[in-house]
Amino acid sequence: MADSLFERLGGTEGITTITKDIIQRHLVNPDIKVRFTEGSNIDFTQLEQRVIEFFTVGSGGPGEYSGRDMATAHAHMNINERELISGMNDILGAVKAYGVTDETYNDVLAILYSLKDEVMFK
Ligand code: HEM
């Protein structure tokens, strides 16, 4: 059988590396960094842990996701299309930098896109 997406993303080690990179990219991304800085009061240790879990479970890996669903996590942020695309670019940039095949990259893109209505305008 073909490798699961979890395995193709490098398993727990790869997903941890990718998640740390995503957060670093968000923090310097002029389109969205304000969401993570000014008065946001974010617990970055918890955020990193939850994003790792979300990626792991969503790609067919082990364990459980302990965070909120996407609509609840992004509630009252009123994230627009520009911000969504920009945030997705950070995620996809980190995935590409980790060094995955085009197929794996496109699998992540499809999952992110499928979540857009749960993230935007909440
Ligand atoms: C498909 C795209 C996205 C996915 C899969 C995603 C995923 C997540 C996950 C798993 C969490 C943790 C939830 C929790 O702590 O319970 C989270 C939190 C967060 N996301 Fe996203 N996100 C996406 C897009 C965005 C965008 C575009 C922005 C900003 C413009 C954003 C801003 C945030 C912020 C600020 C938090 C922290 C909320 C808090 O701790 O109070 N997200 N996201």
Coordinates of N, CA and C and ligand atoms in Angstrom, one line a residue:
M1 N 0.8 -1.2 0.0 CA 0.0 0.0 0.0 C 0.9 1.2 0.0
A2 N 0.4 2.3 -0.6 CA 1.2 3.5 -0.7 C 1.3 4.1 0.7
D3 N 2.4 4.9 0.9 CA 2.6 5.5 2.2 C 1.5 6.5 2.5
S4 N 1.1 6.6 3.8 CA 0.0 7.6 4.2 C 0.6 9.0 4.1
L5 N -0.2 10.0 4.0 CA 0.2 11.4 4.0 C 1.1 11.7 5.2
F6 N 0.7 11.1 6.4 CA 1.5 11.3 7.6 C 3.0 10.9 7.3
E7 N 3.1 9.7 6.8 CA 4.5 9.2 6.5 C 5.2 10.0 5.5
R8 N 4.5 10.5 4.5 CA 5.1 11.3 3.4 C 5.5 12.7 3.9
L9 N 4.9 13.1 5.0 CA 5.3 14.4 5.6 C 6.4 14.2 6.7
G10 N 7.0 13.0 6.7 CA 8.1 12.8 7.6 C 7.7 12.4 9.0
G11 N 6.4 11.9 9.1 CA 5.9 11.5 10.5 C 6.0 12.6 11.5
T12 N 6.1 12.2 12.8 CA 6.1 13.2 13.9 C 7.2 14.1 13.7
E13 N 8.4 13.7 13.4 CA 9.6 14.5 13.3 C 9.4 15.6 12.2
G14 N 8.9 15.1 11.0 CA 8.7 16.0 9.9 C 7.6 17.1 10.2
I15 N 6.5 16.6 10.8 CA 5.4 17.5 11.1 C 5.8 18.5 12.1
T16 N 6.6 18.1 13.1 CA 7.1 19.1 14.1 C 8.0 20.1 13.4
T17 N 8.9 19.7 12.6 CA 9.7 20.7 11.9 C 8.9 21.7 11.0
I18 N 7.9 21.1 10.3 CA 7.1 21.9 9.4 C 6.3 22.9 10.3
T19 N 5.7 22.4 11.4 CA 4.9 23.3 12.2 C 5.7 24.5 12.8
K20 N 6.9 24.2 13.3 CA 7.7 25.3 13.8 C 8.0 26.3 12.7
D21 N 8.2 25.8 11.5 CA 8.5 26.7 10.4 C 7.3 27.5 10.0
I22 N 6.1 26.9 10.1 CA 4.8 27.6 9.8 C 4.7 28.8 10.8
I23 N 4.9 28.6 12.1 CA 4.7 29.6 13.1 C 5.7 30.7 12.8
Q24 N 6.9 30.4 12.5 CA 7.9 31.4 12.3 C 7.5 32.3 11.0
R25 N 7.0 31.6 10.0 CA 6.6 32.3 8.8 C 5.4 33.3 9.1
H26 N 4.4 32.8 9.9 CA 3.3 33.6 10.3 C 3.7 34.9 11.0
L27 N 4.7 34.7 11.9 CA 5.2 35.8 12.7 C 5.8 37.0 11.9
V28 N 6.3 36.7 10.7 CA 6.9 37.7 9.9 C 6.1 38.0 8.6
N29 N 5.0 37.4 8.5 CA 4.1 37.6 7.3 C 3.3 38.9 7.5
P30 N 3.6 39.9 6.7 CA 2.9 41.2 6.9 C 1.4 41.2 6.8
D31 N 0.9 40.2 6.1 CA -0.6 40.1 6.0 C -1.3 39.6 7.2
I32 N -0.6 38.7 8.0 CA -1.3 38.1 9.1 C -0.6 38.2 10.5
K33 N 0.7 38.7 10.5 CA 1.4 38.6 11.8 C 0.7 39.3 12.9
V34 N -0.1 40.4 12.6 CA -0.8 41.1 13.6 C -1.8 40.2 14.4
R35 N -2.2 39.2 13.7 CA -3.2 38.2 14.4 C -2.5 37.4 15.5
F36 N -1.2 37.3 15.4 CA -0.4 36.5 16.3 C 0.4 37.3 17.3
T37 N 0.4 38.6 17.1 CA 1.2 39.5 18.0 C 0.3 40.4 18.8
E38 N 0.2 41.6 18.5 CA -0.5 42.6 19.2 C -1.7 42.2 20.0
G39 N -1.5 42.0 21.3 CA -2.7 41.8 22.2 C -3.4 40.4 22.0
S40 N -2.8 39.5 21.2 CA -3.5 38.3 20.9 C -3.4 37.3 22.1
N41 N -2.4 37.5 22.9 CA -2.3 36.6 24.1 C -2.2 35.2 23.8
I42 N -1.6 34.8 22.7 CA -1.5 33.4 22.3 C -0.5 32.6 23.1
D43 N -0.8 31.4 23.5 CA 0.1 30.5 24.2 C 0.8 29.7 23.1
F44 N 2.0 30.1 22.7 CA 2.6 29.6 21.5 C 3.0 28.1 21.7
T45 N 3.3 27.7 23.0 CA 3.6 26.3 23.2 C 2.4 25.4 22.9
Q46 N 1.3 25.9 23.4 CA 0.0 25.2 23.2 C -0.4 25.2 21.7
L47 N -0.2 26.4 21.0 CA -0.5 26.5 19.6 C 0.3 25.5 18.8
E48 N 1.6 25.5 19.1 CA 2.5 24.5 18.3 C 2.0 23.1 18.5
Q49 N 1.7 22.7 19.8 CA 1.3 21.4 20.1 C 0.0 21.0 19.3
R50 N -0.9 21.9 19.3 CA -2.2 21.7 18.7 C -2.1 21.6 17.2
V51 N -1.3 22.4 16.6 CA -1.1 22.4 15.1 C -0.4 21.1 14.8
I52 N 0.6 20.6 15.6 CA 1.2 19.3 15.3 C 0.2 18.2 15.4
E53 N -0.7 18.3 16.4 CA -1.7 17.2 16.5 C -2.7 17.3 15.3
F54 N -3.1 18.5 14.9 CA -4.1 18.7 13.8 C -3.5 18.1 12.6
F55 N -2.3 18.4 12.3 CA -1.6 17.9 11.1 C -1.4 16.4 11.1
T56 N -1.1 15.9 12.3 CA -0.8 14.5 12.5 C -2.1 13.7 12.2
V57 N -3.2 14.0 13.0 CA -4.4 13.3 12.9 C -5.0 13.5 11.5
G58 N -4.9 14.7 10.9 CA -5.5 15.0 9.6 C -4.8 14.3 8.5
S59 N -3.6 13.9 8.7 CA -2.8 13.2 7.6 C -2.8 11.7 7.8
G60 N -3.5 11.2 8.8 CA -3.6 9.8 9.0 C -2.6 9.2 10.1
G61 N -2.1 10.1 10.9 CA -1.1 9.7 11.9 C -1.8 9.3 13.2
P62 N -1.0 8.9 14.2 CA -1.6 8.5 15.5 C -2.0 9.6 16.4
G63 N -2.7 9.2 17.5 CA -3.1 10.2 18.5 C -4.4 10.9 18.3
E64 N -4.6 11.9 19.1 CA -5.8 12.7 19.1 C -5.6 14.2 19.0
Y65 N -6.5 14.9 18.5 CA -6.4 16.3 18.4 C -7.1 16.9 19.6
S66 N -6.4 17.7 20.4 CA -6.9 18.2 21.7 C -7.4 19.7 21.5
G67 N -7.3 20.3 20.3 CA -7.7 21.7 20.1 C -9.2 21.8 19.7
R68 N -9.5 23.0 19.4 CA -10.9 23.4 19.0 C -11.1 23.1 17.5
D69 N -12.4 22.9 17.1 CA -12.6 22.8 15.7 C -12.2 24.1 15.0
M70 N -12.1 24.1 13.7 CA -11.6 25.2 13.0 C -12.4 26.4 13.1
A71 N -13.8 26.3 13.0 CA -14.6 27.4 13.1 C -14.5 28.1 14.5
T72 N -14.4 27.3 15.5 CA -14.3 27.8 16.9 C -13.0 28.5 17.1
A73 N -11.9 27.8 16.6 CA -10.5 28.3 16.8 C -10.4 29.7 16.2
H74 N -11.1 29.9 15.0 CA -10.9 31.2 14.3 C -12.1 32.1 14.5
A75 N -12.9 31.8 15.5 CA -14.1 32.7 15.7 C -13.7 34.1 16.1
H76 N -14.5 35.0 15.7 CA -14.4 36.5 16.0 C -13.1 37.1 15.4
M77 N -12.5 36.4 14.5 CA -11.3 36.9 13.8 C -11.7 37.6 12.5
N78 N -12.8 37.1 11.9 CA -13.2 37.7 10.6 C -12.1 37.6 9.6
I79 N -11.5 36.5 9.5 CA -10.4 36.3 8.5 C -10.9 36.4 7.1
N80 N -10.2 37.2 6.2 CA -10.7 37.4 4.9 C -9.9 36.5 3.9
E81 N -10.3 36.6 2.6 CA -9.6 35.7 1.6 C -8.1 35.9 1.5
R82 N -7.8 37.2 1.5 CA -6.4 37.6 1.4 C -5.6 36.9 2.5
E83 N -6.1 37.0 3.7 CA -5.4 36.5 4.9 C -5.4 34.9 4.8
L84 N -6.4 34.3 4.3 CA -6.5 32.9 4.2 C -5.4 32.4 3.2
I85 N -5.3 33.0 2.0 CA -4.4 32.6 1.0 C -2.9 32.8 1.5
S86 N -2.7 34.0 2.2 CA -1.4 34.3 2.7 C -1.0 33.3 3.8
G87 N -1.9 32.9 4.7 CA -1.7 31.9 5.7 C -1.4 30.5 5.1
M88 N -2.2 30.2 4.0 CA -2.0 28.9 3.3 C -0.6 28.9 2.7
N89 N -0.2 30.1 2.1 CA 1.2 30.1 1.5 C 2.3 29.9 2.5
D90 N 2.1 30.3 3.8 CA 3.1 30.0 4.8 C 3.1 28.5 5.0
I91 N 2.0 27.9 5.1 CA 1.9 26.4 5.4 C 2.5 25.7 4.2
L92 N 2.1 26.0 3.0 CA 2.6 25.3 1.8 C 4.1 25.6 1.6
G93 N 4.6 26.8 2.0 CA 6.0 27.1 1.9 C 6.8 26.3 2.8
A94 N 6.3 26.1 4.0 CA 7.0 25.2 5.0 C 7.0 23.7 4.6
V95 N 5.9 23.3 4.0 CA 5.8 21.9 3.5 C 6.8 21.7 2.3
K96 N 6.9 22.7 1.4 CA 7.8 22.6 0.3 C 9.3 22.6 0.8
A97 N 9.5 23.5 1.7 CA 10.9 23.7 2.3 C 11.4 22.4 2.9
Y98 N 10.4 21.6 3.5 CA 10.8 20.3 4.1 C 11.2 19.3 3.0
G99 N 10.8 19.6 1.8 CA 11.2 18.7 0.7 C 10.3 17.5 0.4
V100 N 9.1 17.8 -0.1 CA 8.1 16.8 -0.4 C 7.9 16.7 -1.9
T101 N 7.3 15.6 -2.3 CA 7.0 15.5 -3.7 C 5.8 16.4 -4.1
D102 N 5.6 16.6 -5.4 CA 4.5 17.5 -5.8 C 3.2 16.9 -5.4
E103 N 3.1 15.6 -5.4 CA 1.8 14.9 -5.0 C 1.5 15.2 -3.5
T104 N 2.5 15.1 -2.7 CA 2.3 15.4 -1.3 C 1.9 16.8 -1.1
Y105 N 2.6 17.7 -1.7 CA 2.3 19.2 -1.7 C 0.8 19.4 -2.1
N106 N 0.4 18.8 -3.2 CA -1.0 19.0 -3.6 C -2.0 18.4 -2.7
D107 N -1.6 17.3 -2.0 CA -2.5 16.7 -1.0 C -2.8 17.6 0.1
V108 N -1.7 18.3 0.6 CA -1.8 19.3 1.7 C -2.7 20.5 1.2
L109 N -2.4 20.9 0.0 CA -3.1 22.1 -0.6 C -4.6 21.8 -0.6
A110 N -5.0 20.6 -1.0 CA -6.4 20.2 -1.1 C -7.1 20.2 0.3
I111 N -6.4 19.7 1.3 CA -6.9 19.6 2.6 C -7.1 21.1 3.1
L112 N -6.1 21.9 2.9 CA -6.2 23.3 3.4 C -7.4 24.0 2.7
Y113 N -7.5 23.8 1.4 CA -8.6 24.5 0.7 C -10.0 24.0 1.2
S114 N -10.0 22.7 1.5 CA -11.3 22.2 1.9 C -11.8 22.8 3.3
L115 N -10.8 23.4 4.0 CA -11.2 23.9 5.3 C -11.5 25.4 5.3
K116 N -11.4 26.0 4.1 CA -11.5 27.5 4.0 C -12.8 28.1 4.6
D117 N -13.9 27.4 4.4 CA -15.2 28.0 4.9 C -15.3 27.9 6.4
E118 N -14.5 27.0 7.0 CA -14.5 26.9 8.4 C -13.6 27.9 9.1
V119 N -12.7 28.4 8.3 CA -11.7 29.4 8.8 C -12.1 30.9 8.5
M120 N -12.6 31.1 7.4 CA -12.9 32.5 6.9 C -14.2 33.0 7.5
F121 N -14.2 34.3 7.8 CA -15.4 35.1 8.1 C -16.2 34.5 9.3
K122 N -15.4 34.0 10.3 CA -16.1 33.5 11.5 C -16.0 34.6 12.6
Ligands
HEM1 C1 -6.7 26.3 6.4 C2 -6.0 27.2 7.0 C3 -5.7 27.1 8.6 C4 -5.6 26.0 9.4 C5 -5.7 24.5 9.0 C6 -5.4 26.5 10.7 C7 -5.3 25.7 11.9 C8 -5.2 26.2 13.2 C9 -5.2 25.3 14.3 C10 -5.1 23.8 14.3 C11 -5.1 26.2 15.4 C12 -5.1 25.7 16.9 C13 -6.5 25.7 17.4 C14 -6.6 25.6 18.9 O1 -5.8 26.2 19.6 O2 -7.6 25.1 19.4 C15 -5.2 27.5 14.9 C16 -5.2 28.7 15.7 C17 -5.0 29.9 15.2 N1 -5.1 30.3 13.9 FE1 -5.3 29.1 12.3 N2 -5.5 27.9 10.7 C18 -5.6 28.3 9.4 C19 -5.6 29.6 8.9 C20 -5.4 30.7 9.7 C21 -5.3 32.1 9.2 C22 -5.4 32.4 7.7 C23 -5.1 32.9 10.2 C24 -4.8 34.4 10.3 C25 -5.1 35.2 9.4 C26 -5.1 32.0 11.4 C27 -4.9 32.5 12.7 C28 -4.9 31.7 13.8 C29 -4.7 32.2 15.2 C30 -4.4 33.7 15.6 C31 -4.8 31.1 16.1 C32 -4.6 31.1 17.6 C33 -5.9 31.2 18.3 C34 -5.8 31.3 19.8 O3 -4.9 30.6 20.3 O4 -6.5 32.1 20.4 N3 -5.3 30.7 11.0 N4 -5.2 27.5 13.5

